mmCIF file of C-alpha atoms in Angstrom:
data_model
loop_
_atom_site.group_PDB
_atom_site.id
_atom_site.type_symbol
_atom_site.label_atom_id
_atom_site.label_comp_id
_atom_site.label_asym_id
_atom_site.label_seq_id
_atom_site.Cartn_x
_atom_site.Cartn_y
_atom_site.Cartn_z
ATOM 1 C CA MET A 1 32.754 -38.107 6.857
ATOM 2 C CA LEU A 2 29.014 -37.295 7.222
ATOM 3 C CA ILE A 3 29.773 -34.099 9.211
ATOM 4 C CA ALA A 4 32.359 -33.049 6.630
ATOM 5 C CA LEU A 5 29.833 -33.520 3.807
ATOM 6 C CA VAL A 6 27.186 -31.492 5.669
ATOM 7 C CA LEU A 7 29.672 -28.732 6.287
ATOM 8 C CA LEU A 8 30.745 -28.772 2.712
ATOM 9 C CA TYR A 9 27.137 -28.594 1.438
ATOM 10 C CA ALA A 10 26.415 -25.690 3.821
ATOM 11 C CA GLY A 11 29.492 -23.821 2.641
ATOM 12 C CA LEU A 12 28.755 -24.293 -1.003
ATOM 13 C CA CYS A 13 25.102 -23.216 -0.585
ATOM 14 C CA SER A 14 26.181 -20.115 1.316
ATOM 15 C CA ARG A 15 28.730 -19.197 -1.392
ATOM 16 C CA ALA A 16 26.089 -19.736 -4.065
ATOM 17 C CA GLY A 17 23.603 -17.435 -2.296
ATOM 18 C CA ILE A 18 26.214 -14.693 -1.856
ATOM 19 C CA TRP A 19 27.224 -15.131 -5.571
ATOM 20 C CA LEU A 20 23.556 -14.657 -6.683
ATOM 21 C CA THR A 21 23.318 -11.322 -4.781
ATOM 22 C CA ARG A 22 25.967 -9.421 -6.716
ATOM 23 C CA ASP A 23 26.667 -6.072 -5.082
ATOM 24 C CA ASP A 24 29.106 -3.608 -6.624
ATOM 25 C CA LYS A 25 28.396 -0.953 -3.940
ATOM 26 C CA PRO A 26 28.029 1.867 -6.496
ATOM 27 C CA GLU A 27 28.881 5.359 -5.402
ATOM 28 C CA HIS A 28 28.051 7.250 -8.569
ATOM 29 C CA ALA A 29 26.367 6.552 -11.940
ATOM 30 C CA ASP A 30 24.472 8.419 -14.633
ATOM 31 C CA ALA A 31 21.193 6.556 -14.030
ATOM 32 C CA LEU A 32 19.502 3.967 -11.812
ATOM 33 C CA VAL A 33 17.593 1.239 -13.623
ATOM 34 C CA LEU A 34 14.629 -0.116 -11.650
ATOM 35 C CA LEU A 35 13.916 -3.566 -12.988
ATOM 36 C CA THR A 36 10.248 -4.392 -12.799
ATOM 37 C CA GLY A 37 8.774 -7.576 -11.356
ATOM 38 C CA GLY A 38 8.877 -6.989 -7.572
ATOM 39 C CA ILE A 39 7.778 -3.598 -6.491
ATOM 40 C CA ALA A 40 8.247 -2.649 -2.832
ATOM 41 C CA ASP A 41 11.829 -3.836 -2.239
ATOM 42 C CA ARG A 42 13.083 -2.422 -5.535
ATOM 43 C CA VAL A 43 11.299 0.953 -5.168
ATOM 44 C CA LEU A 44 12.715 1.416 -1.657
ATOM 45 C CA GLN A 45 16.306 0.659 -2.791
ATOM 46 C CA VAL A 46 15.986 3.055 -5.761
ATOM 47 C CA ALA A 47 14.523 5.836 -3.498
ATOM 48 C CA ASP A 48 17.416 5.350 -1.080
ATOM 49 C CA LEU A 49 20.100 5.430 -3.725
ATOM 50 C CA TYR A 50 18.562 8.504 -5.363
ATOM 51 C CA GLY A 51 18.350 10.226 -1.976
ATOM 52 C CA GLU A 52 22.073 9.387 -1.385
ATOM 53 C CA GLY A 53 22.912 11.156 -4.677
ATOM 54 C CA VAL A 54 24.161 7.984 -6.400
ATOM 55 C CA ALA A 55 22.474 9.013 -9.711
ATOM 56 C CA PRO A 56 20.314 11.983 -10.929
ATOM 57 C CA ARG A 57 17.776 9.978 -12.798
ATOM 58 C CA VAL A 58 15.794 6.742 -12.769
ATOM 59 C CA ILE A 59 14.959 4.600 -15.881
ATOM 60 C CA ILE A 60 12.020 2.193 -15.965
ATOM 61 C CA VAL A 61 10.896 0.095 -18.923
ATOM 62 C CA THR A 62 7.143 -0.289 -19.195
ATOM 63 C CA GLU A 63 6.127 -3.781 -18.114
ATOM 64 C CA GLY A 64 4.059 -6.049 -20.270
ATOM 65 C CA MET A 65 0.562 -6.316 -18.925
ATOM 66 C CA GLY A 66 -0.515 -9.505 -20.688
ATOM 67 C CA ALA A 67 -4.144 -10.405 -19.859
ATOM 68 C CA TYR A 68 -4.734 -7.071 -18.161
ATOM 69 C CA ARG A 69 -5.303 -5.661 -21.601
ATOM 70 C CA ALA A 70 -8.189 -8.101 -22.023
ATOM 71 C CA LEU A 71 -9.637 -6.740 -18.766
ATOM 72 C CA LYS A 72 -9.310 -3.151 -20.080
ATOM 73 C CA GLU A 73 -11.144 -4.057 -23.258
ATOM 74 C CA ARG A 74 -14.007 -5.270 -21.009
ATOM 75 C CA GLY A 75 -14.078 -1.951 -19.115
ATOM 76 C CA VAL A 76 -11.996 -3.039 -16.120
ATOM 77 C CA GLU A 77 -9.153 -0.679 -15.285
ATOM 78 C CA ILE A 78 -6.245 -1.938 -13.225
ATOM 79 C CA ILE A 79 -3.222 0.176 -12.440
ATOM 80 C CA GLY A 80 -0.204 -1.399 -14.041
ATOM 81 C CA ASN A 81 3.010 -2.160 -12.098
ATOM 82 C CA THR A 82 4.922 0.506 -14.017
ATOM 83 C CA VAL A 83 2.524 3.196 -12.901
ATOM 84 C CA GLN A 84 2.606 1.974 -9.371
ATOM 85 C CA VAL A 85 6.325 1.984 -9.319
ATOM 86 C CA ARG A 86 6.523 5.539 -10.786
ATOM 87 C CA ASP A 87 3.915 6.877 -8.324
ATOM 88 C CA ALA A 88 5.624 5.193 -5.360
ATOM 89 C CA LEU A 89 8.965 6.736 -6.284
ATOM 90 C CA THR A 90 7.540 10.191 -6.526
ATOM 91 C CA ARG A 91 5.791 9.809 -3.132
ATOM 92 C CA LEU A 92 9.207 8.795 -1.731
ATOM 93 C CA GLY A 93 10.781 12.015 -2.919
ATOM 94 C CA VAL A 94 12.038 11.238 -6.426
ATOM 95 C CA PRO A 95 10.981 14.119 -8.689
ATOM 96 C CA ALA A 96 8.733 13.115 -11.539
ATOM 97 C CA ASP A 97 11.005 14.853 -14.069
ATOM 98 C CA SER A 98 13.851 12.580 -12.894
ATOM 99 C CA ILE A 99 12.024 9.453 -13.867
ATOM 100 C CA LEU A 100 12.200 8.245 -17.408
ATOM 101 C CA VAL A 101 9.611 5.632 -18.441
ATOM 102 C CA LEU A 102 10.543 3.846 -21.667
ATOM 103 C CA PRO A 103 8.022 2.008 -23.859
ATOM 104 C CA GLY A 104 8.754 -1.691 -24.154
ATOM 105 C CA ASP A 105 5.987 -3.984 -23.110
ATOM 106 C CA ALA A 106 8.763 -5.880 -21.224
ATOM 107 C CA ARG A 107 8.107 -9.343 -20.146
ATOM 108 C CA SER A 108 11.624 -10.265 -19.112
ATOM 109 C CA THR A 109 14.970 -8.788 -18.026
ATOM 110 C CA MET A 110 16.166 -9.410 -21.551
ATOM 111 C CA ASN A 111 13.366 -7.137 -22.892
ATOM 112 C CA GLU A 112 14.319 -4.439 -20.464
ATOM 113 C CA ALA A 113 17.982 -4.592 -21.349
ATOM 114 C CA THR A 114 17.175 -4.476 -25.070
ATOM 115 C CA ALA A 115 14.872 -1.471 -24.687
ATOM 116 C CA ILE A 116 17.395 0.456 -22.605
ATOM 117 C CA SER A 117 20.200 -0.469 -25.036
ATOM 118 C CA ARG A 118 18.196 0.961 -27.891
ATOM 119 C CA TYR A 119 17.489 4.137 -25.898
ATOM 120 C CA LEU A 120 21.067 4.649 -24.996
ATOM 121 C CA GLY A 121 22.142 4.419 -28.645
ATOM 122 C CA SER A 122 20.646 7.928 -29.003
ATOM 123 C CA ASP A 123 21.765 9.286 -25.639
ATOM 124 C CA GLN A 124 25.476 9.322 -25.356
ATOM 125 C CA ARG A 125 25.388 11.177 -22.020
ATOM 126 C CA ILE A 126 24.716 7.913 -20.111
ATOM 127 C CA ASP A 127 27.667 5.502 -19.854
ATOM 128 C CA THR A 128 27.216 4.144 -16.265
ATOM 129 C CA LEU A 129 24.083 2.385 -15.032
ATOM 130 C CA VAL A 130 23.155 0.937 -11.625
ATOM 131 C CA LEU A 131 20.710 -1.968 -11.857
ATOM 132 C CA VAL A 132 18.345 -2.317 -8.911
ATOM 133 C CA SER A 133 16.396 -5.505 -8.326
ATOM 134 C CA SER A 134 15.544 -8.119 -5.766
ATOM 135 C CA SER A 135 18.790 -9.457 -4.335
ATOM 136 C CA TYR A 136 18.564 -13.017 -5.678
ATOM 137 C CA HIS A 137 17.924 -11.635 -9.200
ATOM 138 C CA MET A 138 20.974 -9.444 -9.250
ATOM 139 C CA ARG A 139 23.626 -11.735 -10.740
ATOM 140 C CA ARG A 140 21.496 -12.769 -13.710
ATOM 141 C CA ALA A 141 20.344 -9.223 -14.341
ATOM 142 C CA GLY A 142 23.982 -8.072 -14.556
ATOM 143 C CA MET A 143 24.931 -10.804 -16.904
ATOM 144 C CA ILE A 144 22.104 -9.979 -19.223
ATOM 145 C CA PHE A 145 22.671 -6.218 -19.363
ATOM 146 C CA GLU A 146 26.439 -6.657 -19.922
ATOM 147 C CA THR A 147 25.872 -9.087 -22.782
ATOM 148 C CA VAL A 148 23.226 -6.967 -24.442
ATOM 149 C CA PHE A 149 25.473 -3.925 -24.317
ATOM 150 C CA ARG A 150 28.540 -5.792 -25.513
ATOM 151 C CA GLU A 151 26.653 -7.189 -28.469
ATOM 152 C CA SER A 152 25.252 -3.774 -29.364
ATOM 153 C CA GLY A 153 28.758 -2.270 -29.371
ATOM 154 C CA ARG A 154 27.715 0.449 -26.919
ATOM 155 C CA GLU A 155 30.182 0.812 -24.051
ATOM 156 C CA VAL A 156 28.249 1.042 -20.819
ATOM 157 C CA THR A 157 29.466 0.169 -17.311
ATOM 158 C CA VAL A 158 26.851 -1.921 -15.565
ATOM 159 C CA LEU A 159 26.833 -1.847 -11.754
ATOM 160 C CA CYS A 160 24.514 -3.843 -9.448
ATOM 161 C CA SER A 161 22.782 -2.751 -6.181
ATOM 162 C CA PRO A 162 20.637 -5.508 -4.739
ATOM 163 C CA SER A 163 17.707 -4.325 -2.634
ATOM 164 C CA ASP A 164 18.451 -4.289 1.124
ATOM 165 C CA TYR A 165 14.637 -4.865 1.509
ATOM 166 C CA THR A 166 14.496 -8.197 -0.165
ATOM 167 C CA ASN A 167 13.514 -10.997 2.218
ATOM 168 C CA PHE A 168 16.349 -13.296 1.110
ATOM 169 C CA ARG A 169 19.076 -14.577 3.335
ATOM 170 C CA ALA A 170 22.038 -15.228 1.044
ATOM 171 C CA ARG A 171 23.982 -17.285 3.641
ATOM 172 C CA GLY A 172 21.035 -19.468 4.711
ATOM 173 C CA TRP A 173 18.631 -19.536 1.806
ATOM 174 C CA TRP A 174 18.567 -23.300 1.553
ATOM 175 C CA LYS A 175 16.986 -23.614 5.032
ATOM 176 C CA HIS A 176 13.762 -21.773 4.069
ATOM 177 C CA LYS A 177 11.082 -22.866 1.615
ATOM 178 C CA GLU A 178 10.273 -19.405 0.258
ATOM 179 C CA GLU A 179 13.911 -18.635 -0.384
ATOM 180 C CA ILE A 180 14.609 -21.964 -2.018
ATOM 181 C CA GLN A 181 11.677 -21.140 -4.347
ATOM 182 C CA ALA A 182 13.404 -17.850 -5.197
ATOM 183 C CA ALA A 183 16.986 -19.093 -5.608
ATOM 184 C CA LEU A 184 16.639 -22.339 -7.470
ATOM 185 C CA PRO A 185 14.792 -20.818 -10.455
ATOM 186 C CA GLU A 186 17.542 -18.199 -10.686
ATOM 187 C CA PHE A 187 20.283 -20.882 -11.012
ATOM 188 C CA ILE A 188 18.194 -22.587 -13.763
ATOM 189 C CA LYS A 189 17.627 -19.288 -15.529
ATOM 190 C CA ILE A 190 21.300 -18.399 -15.395
ATOM 191 C CA GLY A 191 22.132 -21.739 -17.014
ATOM 192 C CA SER A 192 19.474 -21.130 -19.647
ATOM 193 C CA PHE A 193 20.861 -17.683 -20.435
ATOM 194 C CA ARG A 194 24.445 -18.795 -20.639
ATOM 195 C CA PHE A 195 23.887 -21.817 -22.825
ATOM 196 C CA LEU A 196 20.836 -20.840 -24.827
ATOM 197 C CA GLU A 197 19.471 -17.324 -24.795
ATOM 198 C CA ARG A 198 22.749 -15.295 -25.117
ATOM 199 C CA TRP A 199 23.547 -16.883 -28.484
ATOM 200 C CA ARG A 200 20.257 -15.517 -29.890
ATOM 201 C CA LEU A 201 21.373 -11.877 -29.417
#
């Protein structure tokens, strides 16, 4: 009985990790959306997808800088994540004129989805997006974007491409402290989105 319970637990955890890392294996889209937060793993994935010809442009929403503004007011300049992401992409071969940086002061995936939804309301050429993020964040990101577009009435196909460079083992995440710390908050945030946040849209 104990062995059976252990095997059941391991199987459920493995399925949960795979579920988090939604991967639609996109072949073509109108634009790639690089979700801010992590930098290296997401930038590398976007550069790879762009290089493979999956989409001709990249969209980034300016990330909220919070207390960095207070530093700037005191004469301390720190390069923001959005600038770092844009510069890294250009150094990896993505042309600067293929990168669209939207204003937004985004502090969450919901903020990013809302900003992009507003922008696409005036740009009817884009109807298929590929979201790129850290692998464990992918399921929730897809849910949020699909819900925001549905509520806005704008028909957009949302595809997900989790970064191959994220240090997250979907099948064995529960065995490692760092990966537990990444996965568990995602499950909590998904619950919060489904039962609280989505009704505010």
